[in-house]
Coordinates of C-alpha atoms in Angstrom, one line a residue:
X1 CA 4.4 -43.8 -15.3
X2 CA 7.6 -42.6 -14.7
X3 CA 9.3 -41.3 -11.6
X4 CA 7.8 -37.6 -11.4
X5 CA 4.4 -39.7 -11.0
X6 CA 5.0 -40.2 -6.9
X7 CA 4.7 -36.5 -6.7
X8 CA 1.5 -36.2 -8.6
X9 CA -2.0 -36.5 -7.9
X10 CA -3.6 -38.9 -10.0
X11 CA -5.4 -36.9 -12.5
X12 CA -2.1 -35.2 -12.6
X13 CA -0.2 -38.3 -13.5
X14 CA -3.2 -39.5 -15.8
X15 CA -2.7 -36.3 -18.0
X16 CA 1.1 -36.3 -18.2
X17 CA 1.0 -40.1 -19.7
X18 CA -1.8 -38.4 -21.5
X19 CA -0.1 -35.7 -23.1
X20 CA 3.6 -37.6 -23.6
X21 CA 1.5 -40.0 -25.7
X22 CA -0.9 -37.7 -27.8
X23 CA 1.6 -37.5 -31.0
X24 CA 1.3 -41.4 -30.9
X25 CA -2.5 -41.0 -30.8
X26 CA -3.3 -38.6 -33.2
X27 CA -1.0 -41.2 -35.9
X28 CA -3.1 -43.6 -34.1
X29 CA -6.5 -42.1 -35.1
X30 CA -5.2 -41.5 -38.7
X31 CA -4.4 -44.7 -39.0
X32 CA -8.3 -45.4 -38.3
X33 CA -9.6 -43.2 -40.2
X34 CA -7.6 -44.1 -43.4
X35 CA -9.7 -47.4 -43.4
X36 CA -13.0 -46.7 -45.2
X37 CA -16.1 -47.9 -43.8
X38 CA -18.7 -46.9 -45.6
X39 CA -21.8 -47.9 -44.9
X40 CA -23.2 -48.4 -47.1
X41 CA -22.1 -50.9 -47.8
X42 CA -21.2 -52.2 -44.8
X43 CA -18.1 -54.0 -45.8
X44 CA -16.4 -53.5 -42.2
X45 CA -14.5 -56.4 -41.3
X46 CA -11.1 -54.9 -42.5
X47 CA -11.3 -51.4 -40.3
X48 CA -12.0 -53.4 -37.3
X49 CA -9.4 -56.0 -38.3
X50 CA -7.2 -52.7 -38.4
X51 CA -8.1 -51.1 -34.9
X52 CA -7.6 -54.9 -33.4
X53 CA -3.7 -54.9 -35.2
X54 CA -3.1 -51.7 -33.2
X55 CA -4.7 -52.4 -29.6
X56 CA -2.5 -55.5 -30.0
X57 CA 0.2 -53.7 -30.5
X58 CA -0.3 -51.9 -27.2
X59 CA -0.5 -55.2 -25.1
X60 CA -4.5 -55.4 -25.1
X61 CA -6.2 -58.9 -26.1
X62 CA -8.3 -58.4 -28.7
X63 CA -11.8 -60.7 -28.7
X64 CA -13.2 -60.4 -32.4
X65 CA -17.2 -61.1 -32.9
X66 CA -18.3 -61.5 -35.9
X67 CA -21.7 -61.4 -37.2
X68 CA -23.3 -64.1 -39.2
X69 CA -23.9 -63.3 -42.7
X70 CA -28.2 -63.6 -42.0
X71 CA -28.0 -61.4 -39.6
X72 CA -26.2 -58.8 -41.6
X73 CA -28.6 -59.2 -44.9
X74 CA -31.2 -57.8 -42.9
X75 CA -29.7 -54.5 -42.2
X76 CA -28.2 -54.6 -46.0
X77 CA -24.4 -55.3 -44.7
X78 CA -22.2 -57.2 -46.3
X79 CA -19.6 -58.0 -42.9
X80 CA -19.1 -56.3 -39.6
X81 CA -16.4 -57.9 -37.0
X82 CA -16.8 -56.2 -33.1
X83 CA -14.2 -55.7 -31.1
X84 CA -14.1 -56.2 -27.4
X85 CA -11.1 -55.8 -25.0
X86 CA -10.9 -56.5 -21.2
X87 CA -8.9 -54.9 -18.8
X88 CA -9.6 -56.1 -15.3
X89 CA -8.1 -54.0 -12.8
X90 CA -8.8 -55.7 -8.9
X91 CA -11.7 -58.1 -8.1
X92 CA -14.4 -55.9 -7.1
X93 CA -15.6 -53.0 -8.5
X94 CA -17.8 -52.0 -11.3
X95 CA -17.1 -52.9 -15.2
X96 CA -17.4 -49.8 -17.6
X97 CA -17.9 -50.2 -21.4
X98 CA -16.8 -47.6 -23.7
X99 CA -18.2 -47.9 -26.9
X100 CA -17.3 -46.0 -29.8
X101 CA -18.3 -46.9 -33.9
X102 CA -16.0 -47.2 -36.6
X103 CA -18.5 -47.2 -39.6
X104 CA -19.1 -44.1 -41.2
X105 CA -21.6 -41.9 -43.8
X106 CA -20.0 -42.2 -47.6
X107 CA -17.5 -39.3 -47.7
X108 CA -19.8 -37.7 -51.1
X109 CA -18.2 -34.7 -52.6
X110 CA -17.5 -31.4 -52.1
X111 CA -13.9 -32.2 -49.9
X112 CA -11.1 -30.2 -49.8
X113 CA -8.6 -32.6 -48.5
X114 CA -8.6 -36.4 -49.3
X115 CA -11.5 -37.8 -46.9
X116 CA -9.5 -41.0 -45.8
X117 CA -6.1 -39.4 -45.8
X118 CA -6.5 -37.9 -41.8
X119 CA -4.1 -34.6 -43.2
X120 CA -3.8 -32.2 -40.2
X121 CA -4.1 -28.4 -40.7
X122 CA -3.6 -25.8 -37.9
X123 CA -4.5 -28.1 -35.3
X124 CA -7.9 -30.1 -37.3
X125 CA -8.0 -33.6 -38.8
X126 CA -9.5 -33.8 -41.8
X127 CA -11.5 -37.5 -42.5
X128 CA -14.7 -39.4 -42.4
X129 CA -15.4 -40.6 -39.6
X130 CA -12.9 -38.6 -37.3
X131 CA -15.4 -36.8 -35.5
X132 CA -18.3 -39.4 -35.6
X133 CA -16.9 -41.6 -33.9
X134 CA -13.6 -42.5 -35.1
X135 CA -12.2 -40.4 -32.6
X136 CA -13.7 -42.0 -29.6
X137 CA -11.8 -44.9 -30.8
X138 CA -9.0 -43.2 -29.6
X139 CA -10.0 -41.5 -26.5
X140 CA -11.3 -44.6 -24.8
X141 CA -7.7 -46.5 -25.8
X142 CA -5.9 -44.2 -24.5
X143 CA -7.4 -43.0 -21.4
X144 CA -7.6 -46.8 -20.7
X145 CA -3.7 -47.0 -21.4
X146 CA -3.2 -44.3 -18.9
X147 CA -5.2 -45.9 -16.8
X148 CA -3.8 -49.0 -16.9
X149 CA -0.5 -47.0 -16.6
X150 CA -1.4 -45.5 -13.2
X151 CA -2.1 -48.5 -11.9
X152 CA 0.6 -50.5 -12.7
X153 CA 2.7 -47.8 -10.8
X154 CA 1.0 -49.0 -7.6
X155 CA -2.5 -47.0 -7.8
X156 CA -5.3 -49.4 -6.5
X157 CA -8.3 -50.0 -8.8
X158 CA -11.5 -51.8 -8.4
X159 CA -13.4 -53.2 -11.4
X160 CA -12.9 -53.2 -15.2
X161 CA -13.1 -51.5 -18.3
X162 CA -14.4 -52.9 -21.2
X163 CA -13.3 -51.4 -25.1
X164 CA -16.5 -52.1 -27.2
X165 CA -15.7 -50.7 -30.7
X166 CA -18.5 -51.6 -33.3
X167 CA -19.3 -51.0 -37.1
X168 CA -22.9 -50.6 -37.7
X169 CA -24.1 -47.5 -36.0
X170 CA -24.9 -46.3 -39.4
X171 CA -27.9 -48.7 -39.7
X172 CA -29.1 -48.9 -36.3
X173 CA -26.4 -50.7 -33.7
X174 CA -28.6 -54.1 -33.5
X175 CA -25.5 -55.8 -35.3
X176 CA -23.3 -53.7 -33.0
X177 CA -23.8 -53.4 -29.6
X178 CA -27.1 -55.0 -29.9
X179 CA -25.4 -58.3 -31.0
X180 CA -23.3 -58.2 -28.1
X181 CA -25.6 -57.1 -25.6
X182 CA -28.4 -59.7 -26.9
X183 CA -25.9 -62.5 -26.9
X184 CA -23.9 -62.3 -23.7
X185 CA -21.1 -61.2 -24.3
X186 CA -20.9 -58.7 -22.4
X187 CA -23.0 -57.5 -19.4
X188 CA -21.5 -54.2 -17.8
X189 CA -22.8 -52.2 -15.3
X190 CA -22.3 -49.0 -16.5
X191 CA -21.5 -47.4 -20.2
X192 CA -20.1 -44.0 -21.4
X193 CA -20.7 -43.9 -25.9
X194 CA -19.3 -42.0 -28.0
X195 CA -20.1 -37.8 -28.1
X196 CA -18.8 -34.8 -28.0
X197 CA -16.7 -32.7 -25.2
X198 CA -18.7 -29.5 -24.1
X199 CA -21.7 -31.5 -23.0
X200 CA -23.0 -35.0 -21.7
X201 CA -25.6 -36.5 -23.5
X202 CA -27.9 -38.4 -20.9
X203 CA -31.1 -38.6 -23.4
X204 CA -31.8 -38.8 -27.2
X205 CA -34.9 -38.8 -29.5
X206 CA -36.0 -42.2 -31.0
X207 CA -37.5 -43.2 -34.2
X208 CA -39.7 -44.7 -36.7
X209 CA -38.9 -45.1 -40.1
X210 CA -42.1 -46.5 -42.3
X211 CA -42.5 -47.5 -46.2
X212 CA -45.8 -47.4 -47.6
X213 CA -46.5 -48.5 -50.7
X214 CA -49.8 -46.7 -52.4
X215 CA -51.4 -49.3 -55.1
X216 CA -53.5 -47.9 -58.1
X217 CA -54.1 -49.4 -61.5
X218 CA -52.9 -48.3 -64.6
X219 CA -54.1 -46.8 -67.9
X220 CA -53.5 -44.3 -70.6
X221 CA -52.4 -40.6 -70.3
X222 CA -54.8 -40.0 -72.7
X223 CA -57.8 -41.9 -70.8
X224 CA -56.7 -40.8 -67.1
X225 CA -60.4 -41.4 -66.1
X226 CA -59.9 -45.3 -66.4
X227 CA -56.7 -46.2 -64.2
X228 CA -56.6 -45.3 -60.0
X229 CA -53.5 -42.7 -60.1
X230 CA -51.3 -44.0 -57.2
X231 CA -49.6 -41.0 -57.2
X232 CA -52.8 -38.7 -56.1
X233 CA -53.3 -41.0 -53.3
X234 CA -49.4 -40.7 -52.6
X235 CA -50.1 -36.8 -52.7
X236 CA -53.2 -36.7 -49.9
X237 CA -50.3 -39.2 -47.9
X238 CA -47.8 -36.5 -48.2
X239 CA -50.1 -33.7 -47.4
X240 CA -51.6 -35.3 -44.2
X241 CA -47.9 -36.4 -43.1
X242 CA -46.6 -32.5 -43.3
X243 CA -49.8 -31.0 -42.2
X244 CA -49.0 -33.2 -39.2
X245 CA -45.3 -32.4 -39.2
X246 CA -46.0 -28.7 -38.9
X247 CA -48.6 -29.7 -35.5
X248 CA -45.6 -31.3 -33.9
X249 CA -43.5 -28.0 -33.9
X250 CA -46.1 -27.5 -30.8
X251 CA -45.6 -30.7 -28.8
X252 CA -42.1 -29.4 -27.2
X253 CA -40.2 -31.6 -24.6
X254 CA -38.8 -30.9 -21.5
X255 CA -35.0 -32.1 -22.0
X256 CA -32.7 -29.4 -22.5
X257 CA -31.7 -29.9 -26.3
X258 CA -34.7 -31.6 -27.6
X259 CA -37.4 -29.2 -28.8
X260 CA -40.0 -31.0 -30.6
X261 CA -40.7 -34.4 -32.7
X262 CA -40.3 -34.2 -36.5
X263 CA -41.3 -36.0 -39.6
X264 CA -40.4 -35.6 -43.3
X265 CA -40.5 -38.1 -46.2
X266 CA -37.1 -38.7 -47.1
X267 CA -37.7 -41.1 -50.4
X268 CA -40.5 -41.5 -53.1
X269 CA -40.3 -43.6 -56.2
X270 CA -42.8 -44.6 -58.5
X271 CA -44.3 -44.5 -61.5
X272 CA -44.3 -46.6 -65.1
X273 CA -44.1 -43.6 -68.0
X274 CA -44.2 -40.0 -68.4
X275 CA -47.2 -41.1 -70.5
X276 CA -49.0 -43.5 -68.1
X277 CA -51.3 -43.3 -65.5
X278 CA -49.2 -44.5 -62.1
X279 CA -50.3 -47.9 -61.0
X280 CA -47.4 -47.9 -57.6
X281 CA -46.1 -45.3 -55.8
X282 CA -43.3 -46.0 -52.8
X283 CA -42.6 -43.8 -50.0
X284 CA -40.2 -43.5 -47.3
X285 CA -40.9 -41.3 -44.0
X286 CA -38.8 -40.8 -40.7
X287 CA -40.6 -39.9 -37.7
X288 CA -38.4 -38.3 -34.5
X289 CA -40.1 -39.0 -31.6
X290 CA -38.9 -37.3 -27.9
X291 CA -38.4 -39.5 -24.7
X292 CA -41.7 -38.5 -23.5
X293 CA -43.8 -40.0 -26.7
X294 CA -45.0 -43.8 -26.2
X295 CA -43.7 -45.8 -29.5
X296 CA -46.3 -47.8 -30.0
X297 CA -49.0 -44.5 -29.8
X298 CA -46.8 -43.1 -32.3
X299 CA -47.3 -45.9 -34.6
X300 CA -50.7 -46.3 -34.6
X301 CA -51.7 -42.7 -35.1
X302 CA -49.6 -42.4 -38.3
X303 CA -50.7 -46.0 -39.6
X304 CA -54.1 -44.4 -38.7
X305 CA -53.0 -40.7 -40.6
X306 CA -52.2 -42.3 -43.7
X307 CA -54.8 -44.7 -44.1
X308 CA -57.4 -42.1 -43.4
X309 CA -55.8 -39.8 -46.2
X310 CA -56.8 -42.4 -48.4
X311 CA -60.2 -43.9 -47.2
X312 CA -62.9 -43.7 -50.2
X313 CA -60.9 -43.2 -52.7
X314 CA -61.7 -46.3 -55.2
X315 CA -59.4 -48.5 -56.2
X316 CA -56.5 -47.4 -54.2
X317 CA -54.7 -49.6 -51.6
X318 CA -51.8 -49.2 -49.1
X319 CA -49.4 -50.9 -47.4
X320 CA -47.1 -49.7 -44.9
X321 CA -44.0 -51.7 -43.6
X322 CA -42.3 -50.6 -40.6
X323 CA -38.3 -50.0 -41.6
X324 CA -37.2 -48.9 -38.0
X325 CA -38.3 -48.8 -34.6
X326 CA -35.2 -47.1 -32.1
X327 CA -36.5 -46.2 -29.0
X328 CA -35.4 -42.9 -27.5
X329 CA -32.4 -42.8 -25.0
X330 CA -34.2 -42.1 -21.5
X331 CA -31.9 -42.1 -18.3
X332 CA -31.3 -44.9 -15.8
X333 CA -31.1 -44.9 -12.4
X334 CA -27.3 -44.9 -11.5
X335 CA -26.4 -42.9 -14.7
X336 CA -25.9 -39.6 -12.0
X337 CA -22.7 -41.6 -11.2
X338 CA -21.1 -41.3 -14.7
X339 CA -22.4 -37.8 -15.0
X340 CA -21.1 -36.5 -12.2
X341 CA -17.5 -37.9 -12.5
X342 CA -17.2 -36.3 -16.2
X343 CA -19.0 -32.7 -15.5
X344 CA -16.4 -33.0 -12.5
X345 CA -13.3 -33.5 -14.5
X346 CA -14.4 -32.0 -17.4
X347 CA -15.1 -28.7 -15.6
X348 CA -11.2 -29.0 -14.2
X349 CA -9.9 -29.9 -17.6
X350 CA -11.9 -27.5 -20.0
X351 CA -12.4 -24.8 -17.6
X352 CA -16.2 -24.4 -18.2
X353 CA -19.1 -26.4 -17.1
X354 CA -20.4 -29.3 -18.6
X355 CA -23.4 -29.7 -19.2
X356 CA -26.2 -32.2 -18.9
X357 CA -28.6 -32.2 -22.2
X358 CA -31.1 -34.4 -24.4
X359 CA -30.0 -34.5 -28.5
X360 CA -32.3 -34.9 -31.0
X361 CA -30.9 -37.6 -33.0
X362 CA -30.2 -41.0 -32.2
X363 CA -27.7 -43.9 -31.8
X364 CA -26.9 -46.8 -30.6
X365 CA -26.2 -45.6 -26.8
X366 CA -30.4 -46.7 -26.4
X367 CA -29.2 -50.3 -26.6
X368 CA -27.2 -50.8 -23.8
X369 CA -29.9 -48.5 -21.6
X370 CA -32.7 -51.3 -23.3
X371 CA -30.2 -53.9 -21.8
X372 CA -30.7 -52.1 -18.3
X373 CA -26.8 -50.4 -18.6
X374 CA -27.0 -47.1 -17.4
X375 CA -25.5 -45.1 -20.0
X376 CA -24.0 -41.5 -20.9
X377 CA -22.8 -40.1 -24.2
X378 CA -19.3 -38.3 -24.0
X379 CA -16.2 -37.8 -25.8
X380 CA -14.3 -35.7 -28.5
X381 CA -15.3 -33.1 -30.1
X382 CA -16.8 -29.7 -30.8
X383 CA -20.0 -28.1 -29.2
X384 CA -22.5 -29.2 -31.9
X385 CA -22.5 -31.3 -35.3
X386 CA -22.1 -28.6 -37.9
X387 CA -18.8 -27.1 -36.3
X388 CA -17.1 -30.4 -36.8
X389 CA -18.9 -31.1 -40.5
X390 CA -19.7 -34.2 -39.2
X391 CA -21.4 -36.1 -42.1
X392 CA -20.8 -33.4 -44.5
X393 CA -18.0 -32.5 -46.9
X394 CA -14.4 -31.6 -44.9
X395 CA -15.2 -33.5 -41.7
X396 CA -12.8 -32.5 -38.9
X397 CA -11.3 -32.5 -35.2
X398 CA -9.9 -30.4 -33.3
X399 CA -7.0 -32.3 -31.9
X400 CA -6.8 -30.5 -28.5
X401 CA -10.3 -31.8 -27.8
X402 CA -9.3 -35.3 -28.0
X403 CA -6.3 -34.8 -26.1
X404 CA -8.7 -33.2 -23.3
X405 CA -11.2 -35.3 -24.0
X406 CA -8.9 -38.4 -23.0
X407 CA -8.0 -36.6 -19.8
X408 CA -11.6 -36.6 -18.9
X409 CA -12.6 -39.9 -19.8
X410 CA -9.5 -41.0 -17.8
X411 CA -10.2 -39.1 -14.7
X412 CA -13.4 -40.2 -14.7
X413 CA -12.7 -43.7 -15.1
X414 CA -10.4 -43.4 -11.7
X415 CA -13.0 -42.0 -9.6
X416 CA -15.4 -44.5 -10.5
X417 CA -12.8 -47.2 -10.2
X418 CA -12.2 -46.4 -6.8
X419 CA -15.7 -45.8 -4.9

């Protein structure tokens, strides 16, 4: 901070640091974002090797956790190296994770403007990643510089924040912040994740992804009568699992955002010859379920769906494999805290309220909530996936929402540094 600081307020002295330092975070976030990180594959170790090179050029101690190579095979990564840094600001106090991912969606095609080159056009970054959640990269590290700022020029702080930026989000979190979390090393008592600015996300759907594998027996085209055609089984599946999709659009939550569970089948393969009868067919499905569905009920009603779509037919046998279990984001006790500091400053800073809502995806925010973390989801961005392209061709970020953004996340941090 420099002199002019004494005659601020702290969130005025937090967002002049803030906005003297956003050219060197925007080269910051392009820096990030000219990594790839595709996943798949998964091959992740260099972008966080990258992110650690430049928090250690800012004075942070970087802790690097790698994951062990069997752990990664299950998930179909080749490596992932997390990141933690520690800034301990008095003895008492609360500790605060901010986590934000660094592994991305392949960029595809369709781009107008190189997808790992960050160009800027009036006022946007253009990248993968930049708005999911490359950005939040940079709006935790430097609202925690600022913070760290204010208080070396004689601000008092109790607790600590804690930097946790992983690279698996893409396939679930459990080698991200579920390798952490399950091994110890790290046990905060609050956590804000990655998000956009014009809302705070305090609940998310879950999900269950199934395979199920339909077994028939070959034969002829020409002698269809003789084989057990996997593939009319694998029809009746289908039909029953979007006969039941279309019933859910009548089950409607009551979080604000969420409006109802869904189901598709995202992948089928199968088959031997255009000419043969189909002894196998494989199927994929994803089922979104709302924080007010029980897992486990969900489960065994669709085992139960697809196995009675089948029942009687002769010679046809299924086998269904769970793929993915995430439970949905519901919120903890303690999580009014968080929610209340950023509605607060982000109501002074974006001059509009906040509000408090439920999304309908999910991410790896429900694994520090499973670890008993209360958690919120905030952070750059626009007000809803498309306006940003996130995941789609020509991905972008409007830069004045992560400078803003950091001037929340910063203010926030001081209030709840200092009850």
């Amino acid at each position: 901070m420099d002199q002019r600081g004494a005659h601020l307020t702290p969130y005025d002295a937090l967002g002049h640091w803030i906005d003297a330092h956003h050219p060197e975070q925007i080269e910051f976030l392009r820096t990030i974002v000219r990594v790839p990180s595709d996943t798949p594959p998964g091959d992740n170790a260099r972008a966080a090797e990258a992110a650690a090179a430049l928090l250690t050029a800012q004075g942070y101690d970087v802790e690097r956790h790698p994951v062990p190579a069997e752990i990664l095979c299950r998930y179909g990564m080749q490596s992932v190296t997390n990141l933690i840094v520690r800034q301990r600001f008095g003895a008492g106090g609360p500790t605060i994770a901010l986590n934000a991912h660094g592994d991305v969606v392949p960029p595809g095609g369709g781009w107008t403007r190189p997808p790992y080159e960050g160009v800027v056009d009036n006022g946007r970054m253009y990248a993968r990643g930049v708005a999911v959640s490359k950005s939040d990269i940079a709006t935790y590290t430097y609202a925690l510089s600022a913070l760290r700022a204010l208080h070396g020029a004689g601000t008092p702080l109790e607790g600590a924040v804690e930097l946790h930026f992983t690279y698996d989000e893409e396939v679930g979190g459990l080698a991200g912040p579920g390798f952490l979390l399950d091994n110890r090393l790290t046990a905060p008592d609050f956590a804000i994740a990655a998000s956009f600015s014009y809302a705070i996300v305090t609940a998310h759907n879950g999900c269950l992804q199934l395979e199920v594998d339909v077994h028939g027996e070959a034969a002829h085209g020409a002698t269809p009568e003789m084989g057990r055609d996997a593939f009319r089984a694998g029809t009746a599946i289908m039909n029953a699992i979007y006969a039941e999709a279309d019933m859910l659009k009548a089950q409607r939550s009551a979080i604000r955002g969420i409006d109802h569970p869904t189901m598709i089948v995202g992948l089928v393969h199968g088959g031997i010859n255009t000419n043969v009868v189909p002894d196998r067919l494989t199927l994929r499905l994803d089922r979104r379920m709302t924080p007010e569905e029980t897992p486990a009920d969900v489960e065994a009603r669709l085992r139960a769906l697809i196995e009675d779509a089948v029942r009687g037919r002769d010679g046809i046998r299924v086998e269904i494999s769970r793929l993915l279990l995430a439970n949905a984001l519901k919120p903890l006790p303690g999580h009014e805290k968080l929610v209340d500091a950023l509605r607060t400053h982000g109501r002074r800073v974006f001059g509009e309220d906040i509000p408090e809502v439920g999304v309908p995806l999910y991410s790896d925010a429900r694994l520090y909530a499973e670890h008993g973390v209360p958690i919120v989801m905030y952070g750059a961005g626009p007000r809803t996936l498309a306006e940003s392209n996130a995941k789609r061709p020509d991905e972008n970020l409007l830069l004045e929402d992560l400078r803003r953004a950091t001037h929340v996340i910063a203010s926030a941090l001081h209030d709840l540094l200092r009850t």
